[in-house]
CSV table of C-alpha atoms in Angstrom, one decimal:
chain,number,residue,atom,x,y,z
A,297,MET,CA,3.3,25.0,2.8
A,298,VAL,CA,1.7,24.4,6.2
A,299,ARG,CA,-0.9,21.3,5.9
A,300,LYS,CA,-3.3,20.7,8.6
A,301,LYS,CA,-3.8,17.3,9.4
A,302,LYS,CA,-7.3,16.1,9.9
A,303,LEU,CA,-8.4,13.1,11.8
A,304,THR,CA,-9.2,9.9,10.0
A,305,LYS,CA,-12.7,8.4,10.0
A,306,LYS,CA,-11.4,5.9,12.6
A,307,GLN,CA,-10.2,8.2,14.9
A,308,LYS,CA,-13.2,10.5,14.9
A,309,GLN,CA,-15.4,6.9,15.6
A,310,GLN,CA,-13.2,5.9,18.9
A,311,ARG,CA,-13.4,9.8,20.1
A,312,ILE,CA,-17.4,9.4,20.0
A,313,GLN,CA,-16.8,6.5,21.5
A,314,LEU,CA,-15.3,7.8,24.4
A,315,VAL,CA,-17.5,10.7,24.4
A,316,PHE,CA,-20.7,8.3,24.9
A,317,THR,CA,-19.1,5.7,27.6
A,318,THR,CA,-18.1,8.6,29.5
A,319,LEU,CA,-21.4,9.9,29.5
A,320,LEU,CA,-22.6,6.7,30.4
A,321,LEU,CA,-20.6,6.1,33.4
A,322,GLY,CA,-21.7,9.6,34.6
A,323,VAL,CA,-25.1,8.6,34.7
A,324,ALA,CA,-24.7,5.3,36.3
A,325,PHE,CA,-22.6,7.3,39.5
A,326,LEU,CA,-24.9,9.4,40.0
A,327,MET,CA,-28.0,6.8,40.1
A,328,GLY,CA,-25.9,5.3,42.6
A,329,LEU,CA,-25.5,8.2,44.9
A,330,PHE,CA,-29.1,8.8,44.6
A,331,PHE,CA,-30.1,5.4,45.4
A,332,GLY,CA,-27.5,4.6,48.0
A,333,ASP,CA,-28.4,0.7,48.4
A,334,ASP,CA,-26.0,-2.3,47.9
A,335,SER,CA,-27.4,-3.0,44.5
A,336,TYR,CA,-25.5,0.5,43.2
A,337,ASN,CA,-21.7,-0.1,44.6
A,338,ILE,CA,-18.7,0.2,42.6
A,339,ASP,CA,-18.6,-3.3,41.8
A,340,TYR,CA,-22.0,-3.5,40.0
A,341,PHE,CA,-21.2,-0.3,38.2
A,342,SER,CA,-18.0,-1.1,36.9
A,343,ARG,CA,-19.9,-4.5,35.4
A,344,LYS,CA,-22.5,-2.4,33.8
A,345,PHE,CA,-19.9,0.4,32.8
A,346,GLU,CA,-18.3,-2.7,30.6
A,347,ASN,CA,-21.2,-4.0,29.3
A,348,MET,CA,-22.7,-0.7,28.2
A,349,ARG,CA,-19.2,-0.2,26.8
A,350,THR,CA,-18.8,-3.0,24.9
A,351,ASP,CA,-22.7,-2.4,23.3
A,352,VAL,CA,-21.6,1.2,22.7
A,353,ALA,CA,-18.4,0.0,20.5
A,354,SER,CA,-20.2,-2.8,18.7
A,355,VAL,CA,-22.9,-0.1,17.6
A,356,PHE,CA,-20.3,2.2,16.3
A,357,SER,CA,-18.4,-0.2,14.6
A,358,ASN,CA,-21.4,-1.2,12.8
A,359,LEU,CA,-22.1,2.5,11.9
A,360,GLY,CA,-18.4,2.9,11.1
A,361,SER,CA,-18.7,-0.1,8.6
A,362,GLN,CA,-22.1,1.4,7.2
A,363,THR,CA,-20.9,5.1,6.8
A,364,THR,CA,-17.1,5.2,5.2
A,365,GLY,CA,-18.2,4.9,1.8
A,366,LYS,CA,-16.8,1.7,1.5
A,367,VAL,CA,-19.0,-1.6,0.3
A,368,GLN,CA,-18.8,-3.7,3.9
A,369,ASP,CA,-17.7,-6.8,2.4
A,370,ILE,CA,-14.7,-5.2,0.7
A,371,GLU,CA,-11.0,-6.6,2.8
A,372,GLY,CA,-9.1,-4.3,0.6
A,373,THR,CA,-8.4,-2.0,-2.0
A,374,ILE,CA,-4.8,-1.7,-4.5
A,375,HIS,CA,-4.7,1.3,-6.4
A,376,PHE,CA,-2.1,1.2,-9.6
A,377,PHE,CA,-1.7,4.9,-9.9
A,378,ASP,CA,-1.6,6.4,-13.2
A,379,VAL,CA,1.6,8.8,-12.6
A,380,GLY,CA,2.9,8.8,-16.4
A,381,GLN,CA,6.3,7.1,-17.2
A,382,GLY,CA,6.8,5.9,-13.5
A,383,SER,CA,5.5,4.1,-10.6
A,384,SER,CA,3.2,3.8,-7.7
A,385,THR,CA,0.8,1.7,-6.1
A,386,LEU,CA,-1.8,2.0,-2.7
A,387,MET,CA,-2.4,-0.5,-0.8
A,388,GLN,CA,-5.6,-0.4,1.3
A,389,ALA,CA,-7.2,-2.8,4.0
A,390,ASN,CA,-10.4,-2.1,5.3
A,391,ASP,CA,-9.1,-1.7,8.9
A,392,GLY,CA,-7.3,1.9,7.8
A,393,THR,CA,-4.0,-0.1,7.2
A,394,ASN,CA,-1.8,1.4,3.9
A,395,ILE,CA,0.9,0.4,2.3
A,396,LEU,CA,2.5,2.4,-0.5
A,397,ILE,CA,5.3,1.5,-3.0
A,398,ASP,CA,7.0,3.9,-4.9
A,399,THR,CA,5.8,7.3,-5.7
A,400,GLY,CA,6.1,8.3,-9.1
A,401,ARG,CA,7.9,10.8,-11.1
A,402,TYR,CA,9.9,13.5,-9.7
A,403,ASP,CA,9.3,16.1,-12.6
A,404,ASP,CA,5.2,15.6,-12.5
A,405,PRO,CA,3.6,19.3,-12.3
A,406,ASP,CA,0.6,18.3,-10.6
A,407,LYS,CA,1.9,15.9,-8.0
A,408,LYS,CA,-0.8,13.6,-8.8
A,409,ILE,CA,0.9,11.1,-5.9
A,410,ILE,CA,-0.4,14.0,-3.1
A,411,LYS,CA,-3.9,14.4,-5.3
A,412,TYR,CA,-4.2,10.1,-4.9
A,413,LEU,CA,-2.9,10.1,-1.4
A,414,ASP,CA,-5.1,13.0,-0.1
A,415,GLN,CA,-8.1,11.4,-2.2
A,416,TYR,CA,-7.9,7.8,-0.9
A,417,ILE,CA,-6.0,8.3,3.0
A,418,GLY,CA,-6.6,12.0,3.6
A,419,THR,CA,-4.3,15.0,4.1
A,420,GLY,CA,-1.9,13.8,6.6
A,421,GLY,CA,-3.2,10.4,6.8
A,422,THR,CA,-0.7,7.4,8.2
A,423,ILE,CA,1.0,5.3,5.6
A,424,ASP,CA,2.2,2.3,7.7
A,425,LEU,CA,4.7,1.1,5.5
A,426,LEU,CA,6.3,3.0,2.4
A,427,ILE,CA,8.8,0.9,0.2
A,428,PHE,CA,11.0,2.7,-2.4
A,429,THR,CA,11.6,-0.5,-4.7
A,430,HIS,CA,14.7,1.9,-6.0
A,431,ASN,CA,16.2,5.1,-6.4
A,432,ASP,CA,15.5,6.2,-9.9
A,433,ALA,CA,13.7,9.5,-10.2
A,434,ASP,CA,10.6,7.5,-11.8
A,435,HIS,CA,10.0,5.6,-8.6
A,436,ILE,CA,11.1,8.2,-5.5
A,437,GLY,CA,9.7,11.3,-7.2
A,438,ASN,CA,7.9,13.7,-3.9
A,439,GLY,CA,8.8,11.0,-2.2
A,440,ASP,CA,10.1,13.9,0.1
A,441,LEU,CA,7.1,15.1,-0.1
A,442,VAL,CA,5.0,12.4,0.6
A,443,LEU,CA,7.3,12.2,4.0
A,444,ASP,CA,6.6,15.8,5.0
A,445,TYR,CA,3.0,15.6,4.3
A,446,TYR,CA,2.0,12.0,5.5
A,447,LYS,CA,2.4,10.1,8.8
A,448,VAL,CA,4.7,7.3,7.5
A,449,ASN,CA,5.8,4.8,10.0
A,450,GLU,CA,8.4,3.1,8.1
A,451,VAL,CA,10.3,3.5,5.0
A,452,TRP,CA,11.9,0.5,3.1
A,453,MET,CA,15.1,1.7,0.4
A,454,ASN,CA,17.5,-0.7,-1.0
A,455,GLY,CA,20.4,0.9,0.2
A,456,VAL,CA,22.2,1.6,-3.1
A,457,ASP,CA,23.2,5.3,-3.3
A,458,HIS,CA,22.4,7.5,-6.1
A,459,THR,CA,23.6,10.4,-7.0
A,460,THR,CA,20.6,12.9,-7.7
A,461,LYS,CA,18.8,15.5,-5.7
A,462,ILE,CA,15.5,14.1,-5.3
A,463,TYR,CA,17.5,11.3,-3.5
A,464,GLU,CA,19.4,13.7,-1.5
A,465,ASP,CA,15.9,15.3,-0.6
A,466,VAL,CA,14.4,11.6,-0.2
A,467,LEU,CA,17.1,11.1,2.7
A,468,ASP,CA,16.9,14.5,4.3
A,469,ALA,CA,12.9,13.9,4.6
A,470,ILE,CA,13.6,10.6,6.4
A,471,GLU,CA,16.2,11.9,8.5
A,472,GLU,CA,13.7,14.8,9.6
A,473,SER,CA,10.7,12.6,10.1
A,474,ASP,CA,10.3,10.0,13.2
A,475,THR,CA,9.8,7.2,10.5
A,476,LEU,CA,11.5,3.9,11.1
A,477,TYR,CA,14.1,3.0,8.1
A,478,HIS,CA,15.3,-0.2,7.1
A,479,GLU,CA,17.0,-2.1,4.1
A,480,PRO,CA,15.1,-5.3,3.7
A,481,LYS,CA,17.2,-8.5,2.0
A,482,ALA,CA,15.4,-11.5,0.6
A,483,ASN,CA,13.7,-14.2,3.0
A,484,GLU,CA,12.6,-11.4,5.1
A,485,GLU,CA,8.8,-11.4,6.0
A,486,LYS,CA,7.0,-8.6,7.8
A,487,ILE,CA,3.2,-8.3,9.1
A,488,VAL,CA,2.0,-4.8,8.7
A,489,GLY,CA,-1.8,-5.0,10.0
A,490,PRO,CA,-3.6,-7.8,7.9
A,491,PHE,CA,-1.0,-7.2,4.9
A,492,LYS,CA,1.8,-10.3,4.4
A,493,VAL,CA,5.1,-8.6,3.1
A,494,GLU,CA,7.6,-11.4,1.5
A,495,VAL,CA,10.7,-9.7,0.4
A,496,PHE,CA,12.2,-11.7,-2.3
A,497,SER,CA,15.1,-9.5,-3.8
A,498,PRO,CA,17.6,-7.5,-3.6
A,499,PHE,CA,19.8,-10.8,-1.9
A,500,LYS,CA,22.3,-10.1,1.1
A,501,THR,CA,25.3,-10.2,-0.9
A,502,ALA,CA,24.6,-7.4,-3.7
A,503,GLU,CA,26.3,-8.4,-7.0
A,504,THR,CA,26.0,-4.9,-8.4
A,505,ASP,CA,25.4,-1.6,-7.6
A,506,ASP,CA,22.5,-1.1,-10.3
A,507,GLN,CA,19.5,0.4,-9.3
A,508,ASN,CA,17.3,-1.5,-11.7
A,509,GLU,CA,19.0,-5.1,-10.5
A,510,GLU,CA,19.0,-4.1,-7.0
A,511,SER,CA,15.2,-3.0,-6.5
A,512,ILE,CA,13.1,-4.5,-3.7
A,513,VAL,CA,10.9,-7.6,-4.9
A,514,THR,CA,8.0,-7.8,-2.4
A,515,ARG,CA,5.0,-9.8,-2.6
A,516,THR,CA,2.1,-8.9,-0.5
A,517,THR,CA,-0.7,-11.0,0.7
A,518,LEU,CA,-4.3,-9.8,1.7
A,519,ASP,CA,-7.4,-11.9,2.0
A,520,GLY,CA,-5.3,-14.5,0.1
A,521,VAL,CA,-4.7,-12.2,-2.7
A,522,ARG,CA,-0.7,-12.1,-3.4
A,523,THR,CA,0.2,-8.9,-5.7
A,524,THR,CA,4.3,-9.2,-6.9
A,525,ILE,CA,5.8,-5.9,-7.6
A,526,THR,CA,9.3,-6.3,-8.9
A,527,GLY,CA,10.8,-3.0,-9.3
A,528,ASP,CA,12.6,-2.5,-12.7
A,529,VAL,CA,14.9,-5.8,-12.2
A,530,SER,CA,15.5,-7.6,-15.5
A,531,SER,CA,15.0,-11.3,-16.6
A,532,ASN,CA,18.8,-11.9,-15.1
A,533,VAL,CA,17.5,-11.4,-11.6
A,534,GLU,CA,13.8,-13.2,-12.4
A,535,ASN,CA,15.9,-16.4,-13.5
A,536,ARG,CA,17.7,-16.0,-9.9
A,537,LEU,CA,14.6,-15.6,-8.0
A,538,ILE,CA,13.4,-19.0,-10.1
A,539,LYS,CA,16.3,-20.8,-9.1
A,540,GLN,CA,16.4,-19.3,-5.1
A,541,TYR,CA,11.9,-19.7,-4.8
A,542,TYR,CA,10.0,-22.7,-5.2
A,543,ASP,CA,7.0,-20.9,-4.8
A,544,LEU,CA,6.8,-17.7,-6.7
A,545,LYS,CA,3.2,-17.9,-7.6
A,546,THR,CA,1.0,-14.5,-7.5
A,547,ASP,CA,-2.5,-13.1,-8.7
A,548,ILE,CA,-1.6,-9.7,-9.3
A,549,LEU,CA,1.7,-9.0,-11.2
A,550,LEU,CA,2.9,-5.5,-11.9
A,551,ILE,CA,4.9,-6.0,-15.0
A,552,GLY,CA,8.7,-5.1,-14.5
A,553,HIS,CA,10.4,-2.1,-15.8
A,554,HIS,CA,7.5,-0.5,-17.2
A,555,GLY,CA,6.9,-3.6,-20.1
A,556,SER,CA,10.3,-3.2,-21.0
A,557,HIS,CA,11.8,-6.2,-23.6
A,558,ASP,CA,14.6,-6.7,-21.0
A,559,SER,CA,12.1,-7.8,-18.0
A,560,THR,CA,8.8,-10.4,-18.0
A,561,SER,CA,10.6,-13.9,-19.7
A,562,ASN,CA,8.4,-16.4,-20.5
A,563,GLU,CA,9.8,-18.0,-17.3
A,564,TRP,CA,9.1,-15.5,-15.1
A,565,LEU,CA,5.2,-15.7,-16.3
A,566,ASP,CA,5.2,-19.6,-16.1
A,567,ALA,CA,6.9,-19.0,-12.2
A,568,THR,CA,4.4,-16.5,-11.4
A,569,ASN,CA,1.5,-17.9,-12.9
A,570,PRO,CA,-0.1,-14.3,-12.3
A,571,ARG,CA,-4.1,-13.8,-12.8
A,572,VAL,CA,-3.7,-10.5,-14.3
A,573,GLY,CA,-0.9,-8.3,-14.9
A,574,VAL,CA,-0.8,-4.5,-14.7
A,575,ILE,CA,1.8,-2.2,-16.9
A,576,GLN,CA,2.4,1.5,-15.2
A,577,ALA,CA,4.2,3.9,-18.1
A,578,GLY,CA,3.3,7.1,-19.4
A,579,ALA,CA,2.2,7.9,-22.9
A,580,ASP,CA,4.5,9.0,-25.6
A,581,ASN,CA,7.4,7.9,-23.5
A,582,THR,CA,11.0,8.0,-24.7
A,583,TYR,CA,11.9,4.6,-23.9
A,584,GLY,CA,9.0,3.2,-26.1
A,585,HIS,CA,7.4,1.2,-23.0
A,586,PRO,CA,5.7,-1.2,-22.9
A,587,HIS,CA,7.8,-3.1,-25.5
A,588,GLU,CA,6.2,-4.8,-28.0
A,589,GLU,CA,8.0,-7.8,-27.4
A,590,THR,CA,6.4,-7.9,-23.6
A,591,LEU,CA,3.1,-7.4,-25.0
A,592,GLU,CA,3.5,-10.9,-26.6
A,593,ARG,CA,4.8,-12.6,-24.3
A,594,ILE,CA,2.1,-11.7,-22.1
A,595,GLU,CA,-0.4,-12.3,-24.4
A,596,GLN,CA,1.2,-15.7,-25.6
A,597,ASN,CA,0.3,-16.5,-21.9
A,598,ASP,CA,-3.1,-15.6,-22.0
A,599,ILE,CA,-2.7,-12.9,-19.2
A,600,PRO,CA,-5.7,-10.3,-19.0
A,601,LEU,CA,-3.6,-7.2,-19.1
A,602,TYR,CA,-4.3,-3.5,-17.8
A,603,ASN,CA,-2.0,-0.7,-18.9
A,604,THR,CA,-2.2,2.8,-17.2
A,605,ILE,CA,-1.6,4.8,-21.0
A,606,ASN,CA,-4.9,3.0,-22.1
A,607,ASN,CA,-6.5,2.5,-18.6
A,608,GLY,CA,-5.7,5.0,-16.2
A,609,THR,CA,-5.4,4.2,-12.4
A,610,ILE,CA,-6.6,0.4,-12.1
A,611,THR,CA,-8.2,-0.2,-8.9
A,612,VAL,CA,-8.6,-3.6,-8.0
A,613,LYS,CA,-11.1,-4.7,-4.8
A,614,LEU,CA,-10.4,-7.6,-2.5
A,615,ASN,CA,-13.9,-8.7,-1.5
A,616,GLY,CA,-13.3,-12.2,0.2
A,617,SER,CA,-14.2,-14.2,-2.6
A,618,ASP,CA,-11.9,-15.8,-5.5
A,619,LYS,CA,-12.9,-12.7,-7.9
A,620,LEU,CA,-10.9,-9.8,-8.6
A,621,ASP,CA,-13.3,-6.6,-9.0
A,622,ILE,CA,-11.2,-4.2,-11.3
A,623,GLU,CA,-12.5,-1.2,-12.1
A,624,VAL,CA,-10.7,1.3,-14.8
A,625,GLU,CA,-10.7,5.1,-14.6
A,626,LYS,CA,-10.8,5.0,-18.6
A,627,ASN,CA,-11.3,2.6,-21.7
A,628,GLU,CA,-9.0,3.6,-24.5
């Protein structure tokens, strides 16, 4: 399928600025030719042009902040997509920076992830960092299409091979693209636009080739709000992280392994101390996620909880204050 790339709002704004500044320079030059005195020499026009360019940029910057459809004081948005029994989270800053963590299920006939991305970043838009926490098919589903349809600047994977066709398709898509490829390890840190991404796991020396246990665990900070995503690691890895790091505190915790009983221990909840928890799981899934034991632990720790089964896509808006503005697609 051929998909036409469209300009982002930021690119359109930049092109308008270029047209206006070019016109202004042309007018200034013609005035110099017409008057022909020293007050309109090259140095004079250079200074005038720079002043006009700055003024125009300022005006259009203000217009852009008013017409992008975003509330002006929102610093960023986090979308926990409803992709059924799978996981996909899009983090967006108001400067246009996008981080996508996982891409949902491989067998989604509606290809929800593509519809979501078209809606929020635009067809052919840019994903600055794409993280596949691990290579199970409910986390990398349609990842090859994401790489084909959008400009992905960098991809992270855990480096543990899988035997599935979707995994091979994702690798092929990476090779055919011009994206950077990286296998991050614990204690790495990367700045992506206004985001800070900290890597807690996997460790440099892998103890297993289990996909779940080797999930990429990250804490991403924007505007002082921290979001921790653990993939499908079990409490064994959680315990190792507790021993390894003195500060695991977070504001938003994506509950591990879709709410499985073998993740999200009381010790982990105490160490991360989240202000809110989110579960991504599908209705009537064969695994019984989220498990009752996990829900009880979360409730006992007085953590407000959202679930894509009951709430659909969950959106958190960051507005520069301590408050988390949370919107849900539905309430069931």
